[in-house]
Amino acid sequence: MDYRKKTVVASVAGLTLEGMDIMFISFAMSMIIAEFHIDMATGGLISSITNLGMLAGGVIFGILADKFGRVKVFTYTILLFALGTALTGLAGNIDQVYLFRFIAGLGAGGEYGIGMALVAEAWPKNKQGRASSYVSIGAQYGVILAALLSAMILPAWGWRGLFFVGLVPVIFAFIVRKKLDESPVWVGAQKQKQLLPKQGKLSQLFSSPRTSVTTIALAIMATVQIAGYNGLMIWLPSMLQQSQGLSVSNSALWTISTAAGMIAGMLTFGQFMDRFGMKRSYGIFLLASAVAVFLFSFASGSAGLLIGGALVGFFSNGMFAGYGALISRYYPVAVRSTATNTIFNFGRALGGLSPILVGYILQHANVTVAMGYLAGLYCISFIAMISLKKEKNEQVHLQSLTRAM
């Protein structure tokens, strides 16, 4: 297996585990709420605190990965992720759940940007979209795996059993990453340190007016991406159980259908991005997401929910496939991991508050209002996307270095 394929396989493994872990919270939410006697908004805070941990981990480990190496730093993130996942199953109260999910978030937040930086540095620009889509699908493999495991484990072992089982494949991902060599582009950049005096500096994300606008626009887009995903996937399975009378197994079937739509959307989006460009691809998918999400609130019946869920997943989360390539394209190798981790995990932290707001809307209004809120977010992201422009004075020596590697 060549180096390019190794970066994809390793990154897919990491995102699969991360996606599985996030959805464990979704399927276990009702049991956690019942055991600790908390309300829905307090339950939604579990996901939000996890995302705050991802932001902190993204910034810390992103900077460290730019300074000390992608693969080396990843080993520490995966260990933190494993520790937080296992400890969650041992939590004795809701405060301990919050603490352990924050620890898991630290590791998960660092892992994402490092994996995306590795893939971006290994693949040429005209293939980065599809390579990024292959990696992003890993999160949906995790969603499907979580749905299957939840249907089997929750009735027998309860919610704690999910997190104990979730620890096993994390160890496998750690072993896979240990076999991956350091990024040649990063190694080459280390040899030119005199040309890269500010490696891993957070201030580089705001080094000029144009770069500042780009960073803010990308952060808005990432926030909407996470807010939409969490709003849909965290609460809708529970709401479908209540409003449509679906059983846990049937709501799991809806989740699998939606995840299948997401996978198809990601594969399609990666091809779109390489063929038609970033702005055109994001423009189509953002507007289609706004329409599909709003119309889904009027779906009824098993067939309508399954087909509607697949379409919503296709457009709304198909765009997730492009963020690794998108963010990497605007920043040089010296700050690439820092930029990817910081921007996307900022989106996770802020967008992670969405379950609280959606939970509040669902308690005081209805599904149509909640879906209208999500549809409006995609329109905001569309406006942010239009503002994106590349810095004209991009460093030539870094472009040469990337081509050479």
PDB file of C-alpha atoms in Angstrom, residues 171-398:
ATOM      1  CA  ILE A 171      -6.816   0.441  20.197  1.00  0.00           C
ATOM      2  CA  PHE A 172      -6.856  -0.849  16.619  1.00  0.00           C
ATOM      3  CA  ALA A 173      -6.733   2.705  15.267  1.00  0.00           C
ATOM      4  CA  PHE A 174      -3.745   3.444  17.491  1.00  0.00           C
ATOM      5  CA  ILE A 175      -1.877   0.467  16.022  1.00  0.00           C
ATOM      6  CA  VAL A 176      -2.705   1.518  12.452  1.00  0.00           C
ATOM      7  CA  ARG A 177      -1.409   5.027  13.044  1.00  0.00           C
ATOM      8  CA  LYS A 178       1.835   3.741  14.547  1.00  0.00           C
ATOM      9  CA  LYS A 179       2.598   2.130  11.184  1.00  0.00           C
ATOM     10  CA  LEU A 180       2.188   5.394   9.285  1.00  0.00           C
ATOM     11  CA  ASP A 181       5.292   7.415   8.410  1.00  0.00           C
ATOM     12  CA  GLU A 182       5.508  11.148   8.981  1.00  0.00           C
ATOM     13  CA  SER A 183       4.224  13.475   6.248  1.00  0.00           C
ATOM     14  CA  PRO A 184       7.017  14.035   3.640  1.00  0.00           C
ATOM     15  CA  VAL A 185       5.739  17.582   3.105  1.00  0.00           C
ATOM     16  CA  TRP A 186       6.036  18.351   6.828  1.00  0.00           C
ATOM     17  CA  VAL A 187       9.488  16.716   6.983  1.00  0.00           C
ATOM     18  CA  GLY A 188      10.577  18.797   3.993  1.00  0.00           C
ATOM     19  CA  ALA A 189       9.259  21.940   5.663  1.00  0.00           C
ATOM     20  CA  GLN A 190      11.366  21.193   8.748  1.00  0.00           C
ATOM     21  CA  LYS A 191      14.464  21.309   6.558  1.00  0.00           C
ATOM     22  CA  GLN A 192      13.500  24.841   5.546  1.00  0.00           C
ATOM     23  CA  LYS A 193      12.756  26.106   9.055  1.00  0.00           C
ATOM     24  CA  GLN A 194      14.563  29.333   8.373  1.00  0.00           C
ATOM     25  CA  LEU A 195      11.812  30.072   5.821  1.00  0.00           C
ATOM     26  CA  LEU A 196       9.081  29.058   8.258  1.00  0.00           C
ATOM     27  CA  PRO A 197       9.827  30.970  11.461  1.00  0.00           C
ATOM     28  CA  LYS A 198       6.259  30.978  12.782  1.00  0.00           C
ATOM     29  CA  GLN A 199       5.213  27.331  12.707  1.00  0.00           C
ATOM     30  CA  GLY A 200       1.966  26.547  14.467  1.00  0.00           C
ATOM     31  CA  LYS A 201       1.168  30.139  15.464  1.00  0.00           C
ATOM     32  CA  LEU A 202      -2.541  30.760  16.003  1.00  0.00           C
ATOM     33  CA  SER A 203      -2.043  34.411  15.038  1.00  0.00           C
ATOM     34  CA  GLN A 204      -1.226  33.309  11.464  1.00  0.00           C
ATOM     35  CA  LEU A 205      -4.925  32.645  10.924  1.00  0.00           C
ATOM     36  CA  PHE A 206      -5.419  36.428  11.132  1.00  0.00           C
ATOM     37  CA  SER A 207      -2.132  37.602   9.575  1.00  0.00           C
ATOM     38  CA  SER A 208      -3.835  39.875   7.003  1.00  0.00           C
ATOM     39  CA  PRO A 209      -7.319  41.310   6.354  1.00  0.00           C
ATOM     40  CA  ARG A 210      -7.968  38.761   3.596  1.00  0.00           C
ATOM     41  CA  THR A 211      -6.774  35.846   5.730  1.00  0.00           C
ATOM     42  CA  SER A 212      -8.920  37.082   8.622  1.00  0.00           C
ATOM     43  CA  VAL A 213     -12.043  37.191   6.422  1.00  0.00           C
ATOM     44  CA  THR A 214     -11.243  33.711   5.124  1.00  0.00           C
ATOM     45  CA  THR A 215     -10.757  32.318   8.628  1.00  0.00           C
ATOM     46  CA  ILE A 216     -14.040  33.827   9.868  1.00  0.00           C
ATOM     47  CA  ALA A 217     -15.976  32.632   6.787  1.00  0.00           C
ATOM     48  CA  LEU A 218     -14.612  29.099   7.119  1.00  0.00           C
ATOM     49  CA  ALA A 219     -15.449  29.106  10.836  1.00  0.00           C
ATOM     50  CA  ILE A 220     -19.053  30.103  10.030  1.00  0.00           C
ATOM     51  CA  MET A 221     -19.333  27.335   7.448  1.00  0.00           C
ATOM     52  CA  ALA A 222     -17.901  24.766   9.864  1.00  0.00           C
ATOM     53  CA  THR A 223     -20.267  25.933  12.603  1.00  0.00           C
ATOM     54  CA  VAL A 224     -23.295  25.504  10.344  1.00  0.00           C
ATOM     55  CA  GLN A 225     -22.084  22.080   9.238  1.00  0.00           C
ATOM     56  CA  ILE A 226     -21.839  20.832  12.811  1.00  0.00           C
ATOM     57  CA  ALA A 227     -24.995  22.597  14.005  1.00  0.00           C
ATOM     58  CA  GLY A 228     -26.995  21.011  11.202  1.00  0.00           C
ATOM     59  CA  TYR A 229     -25.543  17.563  11.746  1.00  0.00           C
ATOM     60  CA  ASN A 230     -25.944  17.579  15.529  1.00  0.00           C
ATOM     61  CA  GLY A 231     -29.395  19.081  15.328  1.00  0.00           C
ATOM     62  CA  LEU A 232     -30.515  16.305  13.016  1.00  0.00           C
ATOM     63  CA  MET A 233     -28.715  13.291  14.425  1.00  0.00           C
ATOM     64  CA  ILE A 234     -28.769  13.916  18.188  1.00  0.00           C
ATOM     65  CA  TRP A 235     -32.493  14.579  18.677  1.00  0.00           C
ATOM     66  CA  LEU A 236     -34.399  13.308  15.647  1.00  0.00           C
ATOM     67  CA  PRO A 237     -34.139   9.576  16.505  1.00  0.00           C
ATOM     68  CA  SER A 238     -35.789  10.290  19.882  1.00  0.00           C
ATOM     69  CA  MET A 239     -38.367  12.620  18.321  1.00  0.00           C
ATOM     70  CA  LEU A 240     -39.287  10.079  15.672  1.00  0.00           C
ATOM     71  CA  GLN A 241     -39.837   7.528  18.424  1.00  0.00           C
ATOM     72  CA  GLN A 242     -42.305   9.921  20.056  1.00  0.00           C
ATOM     73  CA  SER A 243     -44.022  11.665  17.121  1.00  0.00           C
ATOM     74  CA  GLN A 244     -44.157   8.737  14.701  1.00  0.00           C
ATOM     75  CA  GLY A 245     -44.359   5.937  17.238  1.00  0.00           C
ATOM     76  CA  LEU A 246     -41.161   4.306  15.994  1.00  0.00           C
ATOM     77  CA  SER A 247     -39.391   1.678  18.070  1.00  0.00           C
ATOM     78  CA  VAL A 248     -35.687   1.904  18.914  1.00  0.00           C
ATOM     79  CA  SER A 249     -34.897  -0.557  16.116  1.00  0.00           C
ATOM     80  CA  ASN A 250     -36.987   1.398  13.570  1.00  0.00           C
ATOM     81  CA  SER A 251     -35.400   4.698  14.562  1.00  0.00           C
ATOM     82  CA  ALA A 252     -32.045   2.966  14.114  1.00  0.00           C
ATOM     83  CA  LEU A 253     -33.205   2.023  10.596  1.00  0.00           C
ATOM     84  CA  TRP A 254     -33.939   5.715   9.912  1.00  0.00           C
ATOM     85  CA  THR A 255     -30.468   6.591  11.173  1.00  0.00           C
ATOM     86  CA  ILE A 256     -28.877   4.001   8.870  1.00  0.00           C
ATOM     87  CA  SER A 257     -30.904   5.321   5.913  1.00  0.00           C
ATOM     88  CA  THR A 258     -29.802   8.881   6.658  1.00  0.00           C
ATOM     89  CA  ALA A 259     -26.184   7.776   7.056  1.00  0.00           C
ATOM     90  CA  ALA A 260     -26.366   5.916   3.733  1.00  0.00           C
ATOM     91  CA  GLY A 261     -27.576   9.136   2.102  1.00  0.00           C
ATOM     92  CA  MET A 262     -24.670  10.973   3.730  1.00  0.00           C
ATOM     93  CA  ILE A 263     -22.152   8.491   2.318  1.00  0.00           C
ATOM     94  CA  ALA A 264     -23.586   8.854  -1.190  1.00  0.00           C
ATOM     95  CA  GLY A 265     -23.571  12.641  -0.775  1.00  0.00           C
ATOM     96  CA  MET A 266     -19.944  12.672   0.350  1.00  0.00           C
ATOM     97  CA  LEU A 267     -18.778  10.579  -2.586  1.00  0.00           C
ATOM     98  CA  THR A 268     -20.703  12.814  -4.967  1.00  0.00           C
ATOM     99  CA  PHE A 269     -19.468  16.018  -3.348  1.00  0.00           C
ATOM    100  CA  GLY A 270     -15.831  14.948  -3.564  1.00  0.00           C
ATOM    101  CA  GLN A 271     -16.200  14.399  -7.321  1.00  0.00           C
ATOM    102  CA  PHE A 272     -18.073  17.706  -7.676  1.00  0.00           C
ATOM    103  CA  MET A 273     -15.338  19.591  -5.862  1.00  0.00           C
ATOM    104  CA  ASP A 274     -12.548  18.200  -8.058  1.00  0.00           C
ATOM    105  CA  ARG A 275     -14.486  18.706 -11.298  1.00  0.00           C
ATOM    106  CA  PHE A 276     -16.467  21.905 -10.823  1.00  0.00           C
ATOM    107  CA  GLY A 277     -14.602  23.757  -8.097  1.00  0.00           C
ATOM    108  CA  MET A 278     -15.235  24.554  -4.461  1.00  0.00           C
ATOM    109  CA  LYS A 279     -17.659  27.481  -4.688  1.00  0.00           C
ATOM    110  CA  ARG A 280     -19.981  25.959  -7.256  1.00  0.00           C
ATOM    111  CA  SER A 281     -20.112  22.653  -5.360  1.00  0.00           C
ATOM    112  CA  TYR A 282     -20.795  24.234  -1.986  1.00  0.00           C
ATOM    113  CA  GLY A 283     -23.331  26.624  -3.496  1.00  0.00           C
ATOM    114  CA  ILE A 284     -25.418  23.791  -4.950  1.00  0.00           C
ATOM    115  CA  PHE A 285     -25.297  21.635  -1.828  1.00  0.00           C
ATOM    116  CA  LEU A 286     -25.947  24.461   0.649  1.00  0.00           C
ATOM    117  CA  LEU A 287     -29.080  25.678  -1.116  1.00  0.00           C
ATOM    118  CA  ALA A 288     -30.311  22.122  -1.684  1.00  0.00           C
ATOM    119  CA  SER A 289     -29.749  21.402   2.026  1.00  0.00           C
ATOM    120  CA  ALA A 290     -31.890  24.342   3.075  1.00  0.00           C
ATOM    121  CA  VAL A 291     -34.768  23.114   0.894  1.00  0.00           C
ATOM    122  CA  ALA A 292     -34.431  19.408   1.807  1.00  0.00           C
ATOM    123  CA  VAL A 293     -34.215  20.018   5.565  1.00  0.00           C
ATOM    124  CA  PHE A 294     -37.285  22.255   5.634  1.00  0.00           C
ATOM    125  CA  LEU A 295     -39.380  19.904   3.473  1.00  0.00           C
ATOM    126  CA  PHE A 296     -38.437  16.938   5.663  1.00  0.00           C
ATOM    127  CA  SER A 297     -40.544  18.397   8.479  1.00  0.00           C
ATOM    128  CA  PHE A 298     -43.629  17.541   6.383  1.00  0.00           C
ATOM    129  CA  ALA A 299     -42.613  13.905   5.739  1.00  0.00           C
ATOM    130  CA  SER A 300     -44.819  11.146   7.131  1.00  0.00           C
ATOM    131  CA  GLY A 301     -45.005   7.378   6.976  1.00  0.00           C
ATOM    132  CA  SER A 302     -42.109   4.929   7.048  1.00  0.00           C
ATOM    133  CA  ALA A 303     -41.247   5.307   3.354  1.00  0.00           C
ATOM    134  CA  GLY A 304     -41.392   9.108   3.495  1.00  0.00           C
ATOM    135  CA  LEU A 305     -39.176   9.257   6.570  1.00  0.00           C
ATOM    136  CA  LEU A 306     -36.593   6.876   5.102  1.00  0.00           C
ATOM    137  CA  ILE A 307     -36.431   8.564   1.688  1.00  0.00           C
ATOM    138  CA  GLY A 308     -36.556  12.051   3.206  1.00  0.00           C
ATOM    139  CA  GLY A 309     -33.828  11.186   5.687  1.00  0.00           C
ATOM    140  CA  ALA A 310     -31.613   9.861   2.905  1.00  0.00           C
ATOM    141  CA  LEU A 311     -32.075  13.056   0.851  1.00  0.00           C
ATOM    142  CA  VAL A 312     -31.402  15.314   3.834  1.00  0.00           C
ATOM    143  CA  GLY A 313     -28.273  13.304   4.612  1.00  0.00           C
ATOM    144  CA  PHE A 314     -27.135  13.432   0.981  1.00  0.00           C
ATOM    145  CA  PHE A 315     -27.111  17.219   0.776  1.00  0.00           C
ATOM    146  CA  SER A 316     -26.632  18.442   4.352  1.00  0.00           C
ATOM    147  CA  ASN A 317     -23.746  16.182   5.282  1.00  0.00           C
ATOM    148  CA  GLY A 318     -22.387  15.487   1.818  1.00  0.00           C
ATOM    149  CA  MET A 319     -20.546  18.808   2.207  1.00  0.00           C
ATOM    150  CA  PHE A 320     -18.654  17.456   5.210  1.00  0.00           C
ATOM    151  CA  ALA A 321     -16.438  15.629   2.728  1.00  0.00           C
ATOM    152  CA  GLY A 322     -14.935  18.843   1.440  1.00  0.00           C
ATOM    153  CA  TYR A 323     -13.822  20.605   4.619  1.00  0.00           C
ATOM    154  CA  GLY A 324     -10.463  18.881   4.934  1.00  0.00           C
ATOM    155  CA  ALA A 325      -9.477  19.890   1.406  1.00  0.00           C
ATOM    156  CA  LEU A 326     -11.223  23.261   1.661  1.00  0.00           C
ATOM    157  CA  ILE A 327      -9.456  24.519   4.785  1.00  0.00           C
ATOM    158  CA  SER A 328      -6.090  23.034   3.817  1.00  0.00           C
ATOM    159  CA  ARG A 329      -6.225  24.853   0.498  1.00  0.00           C
ATOM    160  CA  TYR A 330      -6.167  28.279   2.169  1.00  0.00           C
ATOM    161  CA  TYR A 331      -3.210  27.776   4.535  1.00  0.00           C
ATOM    162  CA  PRO A 332       0.461  26.788   4.086  1.00  0.00           C
ATOM    163  CA  VAL A 333       2.029  23.652   5.557  1.00  0.00           C
ATOM    164  CA  ALA A 334       3.559  25.561   8.501  1.00  0.00           C
ATOM    165  CA  VAL A 335       0.105  26.255   9.947  1.00  0.00           C
ATOM    166  CA  ARG A 336      -2.097  23.740   8.126  1.00  0.00           C
ATOM    167  CA  SER A 337      -2.834  21.420  11.032  1.00  0.00           C
ATOM    168  CA  THR A 338      -3.370  24.382  13.347  1.00  0.00           C
ATOM    169  CA  ALA A 339      -5.800  25.972  10.886  1.00  0.00           C
ATOM    170  CA  THR A 340      -7.762  22.795  10.159  1.00  0.00           C
ATOM    171  CA  ASN A 341      -8.087  21.815  13.813  1.00  0.00           C
ATOM    172  CA  THR A 342      -8.832  25.307  15.115  1.00  0.00           C
ATOM    173  CA  ILE A 343     -11.391  26.303  12.483  1.00  0.00           C
ATOM    174  CA  PHE A 344     -13.304  23.043  12.333  1.00  0.00           C
ATOM    175  CA  ASN A 345     -13.271  22.475  16.085  1.00  0.00           C
ATOM    176  CA  PHE A 346     -14.423  26.047  16.667  1.00  0.00           C
ATOM    177  CA  GLY A 347     -17.360  25.048  14.475  1.00  0.00           C
ATOM    178  CA  ARG A 348     -17.824  21.956  16.585  1.00  0.00           C
ATOM    179  CA  ALA A 349     -17.834  23.937  19.826  1.00  0.00           C
ATOM    180  CA  LEU A 350     -20.250  26.630  18.662  1.00  0.00           C
ATOM    181  CA  GLY A 351     -22.305  24.356  16.427  1.00  0.00           C
ATOM    182  CA  GLY A 352     -22.335  21.846  19.257  1.00  0.00           C
ATOM    183  CA  LEU A 353     -24.656  24.173  21.155  1.00  0.00           C
ATOM    184  CA  SER A 354     -27.297  23.399  18.548  1.00  0.00           C
ATOM    185  CA  PRO A 355     -28.673  20.325  20.388  1.00  0.00           C
ATOM    186  CA  ILE A 356     -29.535  22.565  23.350  1.00  0.00           C
ATOM    187  CA  LEU A 357     -31.404  25.037  21.147  1.00  0.00           C
ATOM    188  CA  VAL A 358     -33.081  22.314  19.076  1.00  0.00           C
ATOM    189  CA  GLY A 359     -34.110  20.525  22.273  1.00  0.00           C
ATOM    190  CA  TYR A 360     -35.628  23.781  23.545  1.00  0.00           C
ATOM    191  CA  ILE A 361     -37.478  24.371  20.247  1.00  0.00           C
ATOM    192  CA  LEU A 362     -38.834  20.831  20.222  1.00  0.00           C
ATOM    193  CA  GLN A 363     -40.078  21.203  23.810  1.00  0.00           C
ATOM    194  CA  HIS A 364     -41.823  24.537  23.169  1.00  0.00           C
ATOM    195  CA  ALA A 365     -42.736  24.425  19.460  1.00  0.00           C
ATOM    196  CA  ASN A 366     -42.603  21.596  16.917  1.00  0.00           C
ATOM    197  CA  VAL A 367     -40.421  19.791  14.382  1.00  0.00           C
ATOM    198  CA  THR A 368     -41.322  22.252  11.582  1.00  0.00           C
ATOM    199  CA  VAL A 369     -39.932  25.216  13.526  1.00  0.00           C
ATOM    200  CA  ALA A 370     -36.782  23.295  14.402  1.00  0.00           C
ATOM    201  CA  MET A 371     -36.204  22.304  10.769  1.00  0.00           C
ATOM    202  CA  GLY A 372     -36.857  25.883   9.646  1.00  0.00           C
ATOM    203  CA  TYR A 373     -34.109  27.023  12.013  1.00  0.00           C
ATOM    204  CA  LEU A 374     -31.686  24.492  10.508  1.00  0.00           C
ATOM    205  CA  ALA A 375     -32.638  25.470   6.941  1.00  0.00           C
ATOM    206  CA  GLY A 376     -31.876  29.114   7.751  1.00  0.00           C
ATOM    207  CA  LEU A 377     -28.397  28.157   8.943  1.00  0.00           C
ATOM    208  CA  TYR A 378     -27.526  26.715   5.529  1.00  0.00           C
ATOM    209  CA  CYS A 379     -28.489  30.022   3.913  1.00  0.00           C
ATOM    210  CA  ILE A 380     -26.081  31.829   6.267  1.00  0.00           C
ATOM    211  CA  SER A 381     -23.331  29.396   5.320  1.00  0.00           C
ATOM    212  CA  PHE A 382     -24.005  30.099   1.634  1.00  0.00           C
ATOM    213  CA  ILE A 383     -23.362  33.823   2.211  1.00  0.00           C
ATOM    214  CA  ALA A 384     -20.107  33.049   4.075  1.00  0.00           C
ATOM    215  CA  MET A 385     -18.969  30.770   1.262  1.00  0.00           C
ATOM    216  CA  ILE A 386     -19.355  33.547  -1.328  1.00  0.00           C
ATOM    217  CA  SER A 387     -16.842  35.702   0.588  1.00  0.00           C
ATOM    218  CA  LEU A 388     -14.010  33.168   0.300  1.00  0.00           C
ATOM    219  CA  LYS A 389     -11.016  34.267  -1.762  1.00  0.00           C
ATOM    220  CA  LYS A 390      -7.458  32.995  -1.918  1.00  0.00           C
ATOM    221  CA  GLU A 391      -4.559  35.108  -0.715  1.00  0.00           C
ATOM    222  CA  LYS A 392      -2.788  36.420  -3.815  1.00  0.00           C
ATOM    223  CA  ASN A 393       0.676  36.377  -2.299  1.00  0.00           C
ATOM    224  CA  GLU A 394       0.714  32.679  -1.410  1.00  0.00           C
ATOM    225  CA  GLN A 395       4.216  31.490  -0.634  1.00  0.00           C
ATOM    226  CA  VAL A 396       5.819  30.141  -3.798  1.00  0.00           C
ATOM    227  CA  HIS A 397       8.422  28.060  -2.039  1.00  0.00           C
ATOM    228  CA  LEU A 398       5.711  26.100  -0.213  1.00  0.00           C
TER     229      LEU A 398
END
